[in-house]
mmCIF file of C-alpha atoms in Angstrom:
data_model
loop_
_atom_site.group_PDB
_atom_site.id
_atom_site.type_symbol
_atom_site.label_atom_id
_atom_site.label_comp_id
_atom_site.label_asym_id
_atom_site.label_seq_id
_atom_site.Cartn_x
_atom_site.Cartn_y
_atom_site.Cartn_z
ATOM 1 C CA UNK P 1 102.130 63.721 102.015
ATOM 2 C CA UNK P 2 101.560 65.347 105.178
ATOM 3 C CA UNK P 3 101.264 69.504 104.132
ATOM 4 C CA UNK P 4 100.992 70.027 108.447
ATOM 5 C CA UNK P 5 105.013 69.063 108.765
ATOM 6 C CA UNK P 6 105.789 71.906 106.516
ATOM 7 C CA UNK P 7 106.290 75.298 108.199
ATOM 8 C CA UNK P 8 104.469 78.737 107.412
ATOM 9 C CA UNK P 9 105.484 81.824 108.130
ATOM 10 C CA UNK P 10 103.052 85.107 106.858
ATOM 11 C CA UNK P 11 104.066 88.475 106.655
ATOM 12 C CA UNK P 12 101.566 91.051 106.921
ATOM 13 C CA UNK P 13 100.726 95.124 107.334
ATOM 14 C CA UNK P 14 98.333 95.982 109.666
ATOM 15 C CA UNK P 15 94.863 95.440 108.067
ATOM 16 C CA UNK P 16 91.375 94.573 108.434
ATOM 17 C CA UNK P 17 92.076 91.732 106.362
ATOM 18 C CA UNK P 18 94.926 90.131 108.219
ATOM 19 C CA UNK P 19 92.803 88.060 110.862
ATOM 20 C CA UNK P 20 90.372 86.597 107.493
ATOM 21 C CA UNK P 21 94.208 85.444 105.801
ATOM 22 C CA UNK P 22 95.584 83.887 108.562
ATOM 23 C CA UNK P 23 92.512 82.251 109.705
ATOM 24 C CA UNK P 24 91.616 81.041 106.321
ATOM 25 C CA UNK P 25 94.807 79.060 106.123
ATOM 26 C CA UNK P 26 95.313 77.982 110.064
ATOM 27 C CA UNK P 27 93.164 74.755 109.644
ATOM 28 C CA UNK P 28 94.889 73.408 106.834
ATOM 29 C CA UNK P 29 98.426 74.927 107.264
ATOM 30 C CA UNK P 30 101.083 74.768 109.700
ATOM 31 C CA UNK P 31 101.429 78.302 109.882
ATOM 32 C CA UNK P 32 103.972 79.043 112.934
ATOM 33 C CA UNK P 33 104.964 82.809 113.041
ATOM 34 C CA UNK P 34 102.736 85.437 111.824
ATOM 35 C CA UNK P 35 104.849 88.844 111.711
ATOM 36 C CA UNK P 36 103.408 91.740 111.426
ATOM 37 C CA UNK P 37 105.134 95.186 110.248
ATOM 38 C CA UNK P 38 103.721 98.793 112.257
ATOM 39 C CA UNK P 39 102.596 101.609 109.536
ATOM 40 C CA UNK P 40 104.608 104.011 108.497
ATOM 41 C CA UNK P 41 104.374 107.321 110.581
ATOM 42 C CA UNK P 42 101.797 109.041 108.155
ATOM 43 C CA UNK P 43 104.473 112.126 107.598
ATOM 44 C CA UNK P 44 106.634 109.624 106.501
ATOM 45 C CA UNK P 45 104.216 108.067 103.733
ATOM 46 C CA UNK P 46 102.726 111.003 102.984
ATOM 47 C CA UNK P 47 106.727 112.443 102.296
ATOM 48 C CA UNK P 48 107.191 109.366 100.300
ATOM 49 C CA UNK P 49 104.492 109.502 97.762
ATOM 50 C CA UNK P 50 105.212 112.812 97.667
ATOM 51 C CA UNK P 51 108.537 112.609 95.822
ATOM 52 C CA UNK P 52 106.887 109.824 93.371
ATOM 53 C CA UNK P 53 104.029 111.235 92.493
ATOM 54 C CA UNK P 54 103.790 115.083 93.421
ATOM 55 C CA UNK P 55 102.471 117.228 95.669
ATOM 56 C CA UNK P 56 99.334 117.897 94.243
ATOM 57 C CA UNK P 57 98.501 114.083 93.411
ATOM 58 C CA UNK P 58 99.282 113.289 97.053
ATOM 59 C CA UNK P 59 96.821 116.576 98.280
ATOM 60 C CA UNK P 60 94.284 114.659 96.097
ATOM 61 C CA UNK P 61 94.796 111.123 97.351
ATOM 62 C CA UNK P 62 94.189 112.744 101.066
ATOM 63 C CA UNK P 63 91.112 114.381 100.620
ATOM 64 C CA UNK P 64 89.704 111.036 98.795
ATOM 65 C CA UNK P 65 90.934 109.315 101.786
ATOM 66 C CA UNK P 66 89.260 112.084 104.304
ATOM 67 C CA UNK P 67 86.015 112.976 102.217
ATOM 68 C CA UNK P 68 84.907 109.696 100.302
ATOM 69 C CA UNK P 69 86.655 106.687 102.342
ATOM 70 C CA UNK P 70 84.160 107.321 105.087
ATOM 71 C CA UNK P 71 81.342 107.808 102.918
ATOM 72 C CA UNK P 72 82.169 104.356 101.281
ATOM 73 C CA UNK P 73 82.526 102.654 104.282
ATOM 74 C CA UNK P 74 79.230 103.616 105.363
ATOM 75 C CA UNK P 75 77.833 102.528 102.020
ATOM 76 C CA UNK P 76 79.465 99.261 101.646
ATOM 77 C CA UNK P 77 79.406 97.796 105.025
ATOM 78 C CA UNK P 78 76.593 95.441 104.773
ATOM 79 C CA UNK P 79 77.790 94.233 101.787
ATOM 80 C CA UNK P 80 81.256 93.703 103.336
ATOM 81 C CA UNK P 81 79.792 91.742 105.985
ATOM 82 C CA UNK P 82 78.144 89.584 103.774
ATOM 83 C CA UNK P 83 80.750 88.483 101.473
ATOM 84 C CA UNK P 84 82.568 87.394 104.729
ATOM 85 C CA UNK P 85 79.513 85.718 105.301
ATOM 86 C CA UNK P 86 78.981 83.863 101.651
ATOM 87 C CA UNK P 87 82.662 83.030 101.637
ATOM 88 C CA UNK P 88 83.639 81.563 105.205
ATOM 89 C CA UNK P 89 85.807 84.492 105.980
ATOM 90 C CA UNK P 90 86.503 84.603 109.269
ATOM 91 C CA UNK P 91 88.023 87.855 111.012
ATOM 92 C CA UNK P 92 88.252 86.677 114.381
ATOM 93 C CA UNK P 93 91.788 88.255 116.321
ATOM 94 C CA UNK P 94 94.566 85.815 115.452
ATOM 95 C CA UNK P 95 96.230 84.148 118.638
ATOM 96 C CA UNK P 96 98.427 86.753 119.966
ATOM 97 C CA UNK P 97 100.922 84.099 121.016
ATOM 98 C CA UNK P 98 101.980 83.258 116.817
ATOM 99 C CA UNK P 99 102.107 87.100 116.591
ATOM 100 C CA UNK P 100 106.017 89.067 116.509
ATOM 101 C CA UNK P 101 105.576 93.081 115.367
ATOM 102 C CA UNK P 102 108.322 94.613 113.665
ATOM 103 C CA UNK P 103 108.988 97.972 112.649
ATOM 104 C CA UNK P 104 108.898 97.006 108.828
ATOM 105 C CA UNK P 105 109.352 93.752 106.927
ATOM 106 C CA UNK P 106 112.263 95.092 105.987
ATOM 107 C CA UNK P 107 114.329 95.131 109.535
ATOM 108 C CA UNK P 108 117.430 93.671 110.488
ATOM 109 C CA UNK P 109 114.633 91.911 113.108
ATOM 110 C CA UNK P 110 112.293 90.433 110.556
ATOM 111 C CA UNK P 111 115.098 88.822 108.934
ATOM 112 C CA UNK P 112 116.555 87.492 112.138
ATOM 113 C CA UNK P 113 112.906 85.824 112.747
ATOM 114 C CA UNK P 114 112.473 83.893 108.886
ATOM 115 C CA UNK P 115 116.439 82.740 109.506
ATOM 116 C CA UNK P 116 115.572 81.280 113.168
ATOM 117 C CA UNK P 117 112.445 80.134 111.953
ATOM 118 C CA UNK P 118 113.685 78.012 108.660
ATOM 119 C CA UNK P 119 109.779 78.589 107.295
ATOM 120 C CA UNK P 120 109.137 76.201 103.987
ATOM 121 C CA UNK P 121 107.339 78.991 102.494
ATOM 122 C CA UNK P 122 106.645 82.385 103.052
ATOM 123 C CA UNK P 123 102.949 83.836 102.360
ATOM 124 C CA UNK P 124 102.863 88.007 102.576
ATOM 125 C CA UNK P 125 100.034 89.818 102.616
ATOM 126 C CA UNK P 126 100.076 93.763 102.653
ATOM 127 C CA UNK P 127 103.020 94.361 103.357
ATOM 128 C CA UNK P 128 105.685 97.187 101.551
ATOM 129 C CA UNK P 129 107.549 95.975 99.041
ATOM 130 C CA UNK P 130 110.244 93.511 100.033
ATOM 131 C CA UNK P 131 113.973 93.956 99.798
ATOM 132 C CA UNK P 132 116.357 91.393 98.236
ATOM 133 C CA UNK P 133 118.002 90.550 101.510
ATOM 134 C CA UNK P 134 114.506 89.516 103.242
ATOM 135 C CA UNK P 135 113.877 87.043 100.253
ATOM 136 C CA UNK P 136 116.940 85.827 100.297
ATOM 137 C CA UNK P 137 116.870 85.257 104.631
ATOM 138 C CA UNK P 138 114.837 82.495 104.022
ATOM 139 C CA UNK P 139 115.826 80.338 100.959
ATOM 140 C CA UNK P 140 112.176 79.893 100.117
ATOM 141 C CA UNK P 141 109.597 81.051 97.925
ATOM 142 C CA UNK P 142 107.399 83.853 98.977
ATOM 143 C CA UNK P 143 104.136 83.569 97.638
ATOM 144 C CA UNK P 144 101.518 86.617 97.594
ATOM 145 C CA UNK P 145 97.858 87.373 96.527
ATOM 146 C CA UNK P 146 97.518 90.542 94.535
ATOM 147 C CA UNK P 147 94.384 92.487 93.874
ATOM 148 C CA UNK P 148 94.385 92.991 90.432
ATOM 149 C CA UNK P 149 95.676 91.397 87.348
ATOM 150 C CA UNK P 150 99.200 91.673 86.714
ATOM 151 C CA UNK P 151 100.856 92.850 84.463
ATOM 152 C CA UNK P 152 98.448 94.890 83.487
ATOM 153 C CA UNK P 153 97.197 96.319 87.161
ATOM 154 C CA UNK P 154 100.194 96.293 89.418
ATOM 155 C CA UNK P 155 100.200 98.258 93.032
ATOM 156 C CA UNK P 156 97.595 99.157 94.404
ATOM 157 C CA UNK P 157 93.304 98.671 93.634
ATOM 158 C CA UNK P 158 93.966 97.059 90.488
ATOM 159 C CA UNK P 159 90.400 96.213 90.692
ATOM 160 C CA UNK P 160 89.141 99.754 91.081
ATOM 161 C CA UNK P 161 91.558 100.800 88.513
ATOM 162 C CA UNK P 162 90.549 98.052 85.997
ATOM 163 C CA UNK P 163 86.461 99.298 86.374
ATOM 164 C CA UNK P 164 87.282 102.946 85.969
ATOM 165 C CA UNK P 165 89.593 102.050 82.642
ATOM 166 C CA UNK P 166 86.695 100.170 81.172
ATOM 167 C CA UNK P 167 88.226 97.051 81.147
ATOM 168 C CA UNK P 168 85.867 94.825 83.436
ATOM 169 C CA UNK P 169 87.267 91.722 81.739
ATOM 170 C CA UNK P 170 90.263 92.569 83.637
ATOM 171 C CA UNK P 171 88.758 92.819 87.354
ATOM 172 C CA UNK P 172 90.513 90.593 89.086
ATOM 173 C CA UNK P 173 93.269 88.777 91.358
ATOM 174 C CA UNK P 174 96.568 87.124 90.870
ATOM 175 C CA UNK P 175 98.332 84.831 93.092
ATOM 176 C CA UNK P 176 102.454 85.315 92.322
ATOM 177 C CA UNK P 177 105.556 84.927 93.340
ATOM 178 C CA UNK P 178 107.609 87.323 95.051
ATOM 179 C CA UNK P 179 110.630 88.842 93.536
ATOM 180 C CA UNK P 180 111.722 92.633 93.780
ATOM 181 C CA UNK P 181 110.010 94.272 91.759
ATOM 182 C CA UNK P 182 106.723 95.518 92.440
ATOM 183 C CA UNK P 183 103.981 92.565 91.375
ATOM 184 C CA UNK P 184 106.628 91.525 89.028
ATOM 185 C CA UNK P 185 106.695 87.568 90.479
ATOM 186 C CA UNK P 186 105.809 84.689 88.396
ATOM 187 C CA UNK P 187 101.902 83.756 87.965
ATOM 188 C CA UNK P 188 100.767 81.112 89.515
ATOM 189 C CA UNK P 189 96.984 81.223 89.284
ATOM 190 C CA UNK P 190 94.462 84.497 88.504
ATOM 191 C CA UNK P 191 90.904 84.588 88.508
ATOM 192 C CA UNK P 192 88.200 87.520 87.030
ATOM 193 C CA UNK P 193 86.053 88.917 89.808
ATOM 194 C CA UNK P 194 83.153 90.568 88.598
ATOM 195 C CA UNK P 195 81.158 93.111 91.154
ATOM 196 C CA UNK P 196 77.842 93.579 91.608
ATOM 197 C CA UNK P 197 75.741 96.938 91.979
ATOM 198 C CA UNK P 198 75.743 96.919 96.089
ATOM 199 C CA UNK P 199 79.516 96.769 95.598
ATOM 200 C CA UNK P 200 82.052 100.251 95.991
ATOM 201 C CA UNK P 201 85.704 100.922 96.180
ATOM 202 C CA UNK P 202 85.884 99.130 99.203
ATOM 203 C CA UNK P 203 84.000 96.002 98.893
ATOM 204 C CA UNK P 204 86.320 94.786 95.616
ATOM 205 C CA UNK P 205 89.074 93.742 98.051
ATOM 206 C CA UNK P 206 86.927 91.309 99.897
ATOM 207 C CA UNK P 207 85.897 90.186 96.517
ATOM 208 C CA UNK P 208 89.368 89.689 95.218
ATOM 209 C CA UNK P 209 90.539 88.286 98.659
ATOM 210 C CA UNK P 210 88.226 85.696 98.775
ATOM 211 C CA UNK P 211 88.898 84.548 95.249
ATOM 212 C CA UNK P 212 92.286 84.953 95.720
ATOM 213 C CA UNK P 213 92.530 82.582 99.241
ATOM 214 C CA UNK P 214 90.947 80.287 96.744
ATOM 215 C CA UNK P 215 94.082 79.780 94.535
ATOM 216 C CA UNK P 216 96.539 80.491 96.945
ATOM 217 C CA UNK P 217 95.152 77.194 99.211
ATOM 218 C CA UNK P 218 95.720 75.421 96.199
ATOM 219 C CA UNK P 219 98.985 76.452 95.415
ATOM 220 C CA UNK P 220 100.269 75.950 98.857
ATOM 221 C CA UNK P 221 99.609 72.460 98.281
ATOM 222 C CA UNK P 222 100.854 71.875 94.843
ATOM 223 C CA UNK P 223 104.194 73.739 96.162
ATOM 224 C CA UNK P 224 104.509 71.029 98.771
ATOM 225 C CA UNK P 225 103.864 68.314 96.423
ATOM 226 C CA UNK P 226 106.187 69.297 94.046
ATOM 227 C CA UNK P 227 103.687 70.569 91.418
ATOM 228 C CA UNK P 228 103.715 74.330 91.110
ATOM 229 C CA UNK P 229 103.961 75.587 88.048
ATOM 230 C CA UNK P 230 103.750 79.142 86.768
ATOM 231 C CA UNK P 231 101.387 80.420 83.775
ATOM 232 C CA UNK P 232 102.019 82.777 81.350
ATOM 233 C CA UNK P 233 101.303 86.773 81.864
ATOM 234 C CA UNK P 234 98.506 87.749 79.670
ATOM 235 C CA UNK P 235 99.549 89.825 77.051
ATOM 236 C CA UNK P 236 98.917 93.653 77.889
ATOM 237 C CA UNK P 237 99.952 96.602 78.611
ATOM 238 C CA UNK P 238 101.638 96.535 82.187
ATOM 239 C CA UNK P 239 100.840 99.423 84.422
ATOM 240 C CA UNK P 240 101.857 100.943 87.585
ATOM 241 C CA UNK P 241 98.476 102.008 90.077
ATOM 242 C CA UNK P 242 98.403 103.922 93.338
ATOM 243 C CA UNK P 243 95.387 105.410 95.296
ATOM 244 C CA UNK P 244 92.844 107.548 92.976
ATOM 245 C CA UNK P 245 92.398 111.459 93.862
ATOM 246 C CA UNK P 246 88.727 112.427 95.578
ATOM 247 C CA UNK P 247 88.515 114.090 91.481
ATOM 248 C CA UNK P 248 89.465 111.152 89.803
ATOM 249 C CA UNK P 249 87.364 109.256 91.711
ATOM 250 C CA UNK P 250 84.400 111.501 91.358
ATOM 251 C CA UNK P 251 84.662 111.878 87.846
ATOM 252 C CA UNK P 252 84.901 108.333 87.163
ATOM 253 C CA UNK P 253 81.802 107.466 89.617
ATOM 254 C CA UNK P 254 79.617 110.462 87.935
ATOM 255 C CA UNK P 255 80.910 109.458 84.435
ATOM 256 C CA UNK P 256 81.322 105.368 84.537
ATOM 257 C CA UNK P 257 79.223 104.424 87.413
ATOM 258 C CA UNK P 258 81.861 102.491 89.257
ATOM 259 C CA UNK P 259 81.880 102.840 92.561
#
């Protein structure tokens, strides 16, 4: 079967990461459109979390974000660079002419694009969560890589959040299905990552990501020849995970040792 007739299409937030997914896949994919969705206007996200979490959770999240984010950048950028290094990932800038921006994945415009396009399968990474009428635009599957191990780590740093629980065996990445909830889709492959002492807060997503491009190559392939099947969750408790507070954090690094 030739896999380069089908058509790709990957939706994507604004990341770091975004060049290492779409070149990752480019050489073995027919990957036509990438579409990329702006942030959210910080007052905007910042209002947002407020009203699901509270005020003082969201004050908490910020100062993490301004006090220890730069901190762990400084301490965890060799390491970053090499696991791009020991894995092949390649960050180059993706080819400006496959790439459409769009206000959010969400728009009247991003649908517009996956219904001109007719994509075989749609591959999302970092996006916001995606409404019912976007999946249903294309007729497709939408396939995503989390990082964490659903059910039990959904949203976001599941790998963070499974180190500072104590539950190592549970550090990890799933590759799923999209559907509307929030990393509610159907397995299709996970794998355990398990961090090293140079690694921080910042460095498991490179982890993850490279195990996860690992599965997802594969299931692109079994999707096109008619072999993808799901697995079973793992039997635990499912939980919801956003950004840890600079305390949290603290506490857990002075307490636990993960960084």
């Amino acid at each position: 079967m030739d896999i380069l007739k089908h058509k790709i299409v990957v939706l994507a937030g604004e990341y770091d990461t975004t060049p290492v997914f779409y070149n990752t896949l480019k050489n073995e994919f027919n990957v036509v459109k990438v579409v990329i969705e702006r942030p959210l206007p910080r007052s905007v996200m910042l209002r947002n979390r407020a009203k699901k979490l509270g005020a003082l959770t969201v004050l908490g999240q910020i100062l993490f974000l301004l006090l220890a984010v730069p901190f762990l950048k400084k301490e965890g950028r060799e390491r970053i660079e090499n696991i791009k290094a020991e894995n092949g990932l390649d960050d180059s800038p993706i080819d400006e002419k496959l790439v459409v921006r769009v206000d959010s994945v969400n728009s009247p415009a991003c649908i517009a694009i996956l219904r001109d396009l007719r994509p075989d399968l749609v591959l999302v990474h970092g996006t916001r969560i995606i409404s019912q009428d976007v999946l249903d635009a294309a007729g497709v599957p939408f396939m995503n890589i989390h990082a964490g191990i659903t059910p039990a780590f959904r949203g976001s740093h599941g790998g963070y959040w499974a180190l500072a629980e104590g539950k190592a065996e549970l550090c990890g990445v799933t590759v799923h299905l999209i559907d509307k909830g929030i990393d509610t889709g159907g397995i299709l492959g996970q794998k355990i990552v398990r961090p090293g002492e140079a690694d921080n807060f910042l460095t498991y997503p490179y982890l993850q990501l490279a195990a996860g491009l690992r599965i997802l190559k594969e299931k692109i392939k079994k999707h096109f020849e008619g072999g993808l099947r799901q697995i079973p969750a793992m039997r635990v408790e499912s939980g919801l995970f956003s950004h840890p507070t600079l305390w949290k954090y603290l506490l857990v690094r002075i307490k636990k040792g993960v960084k």
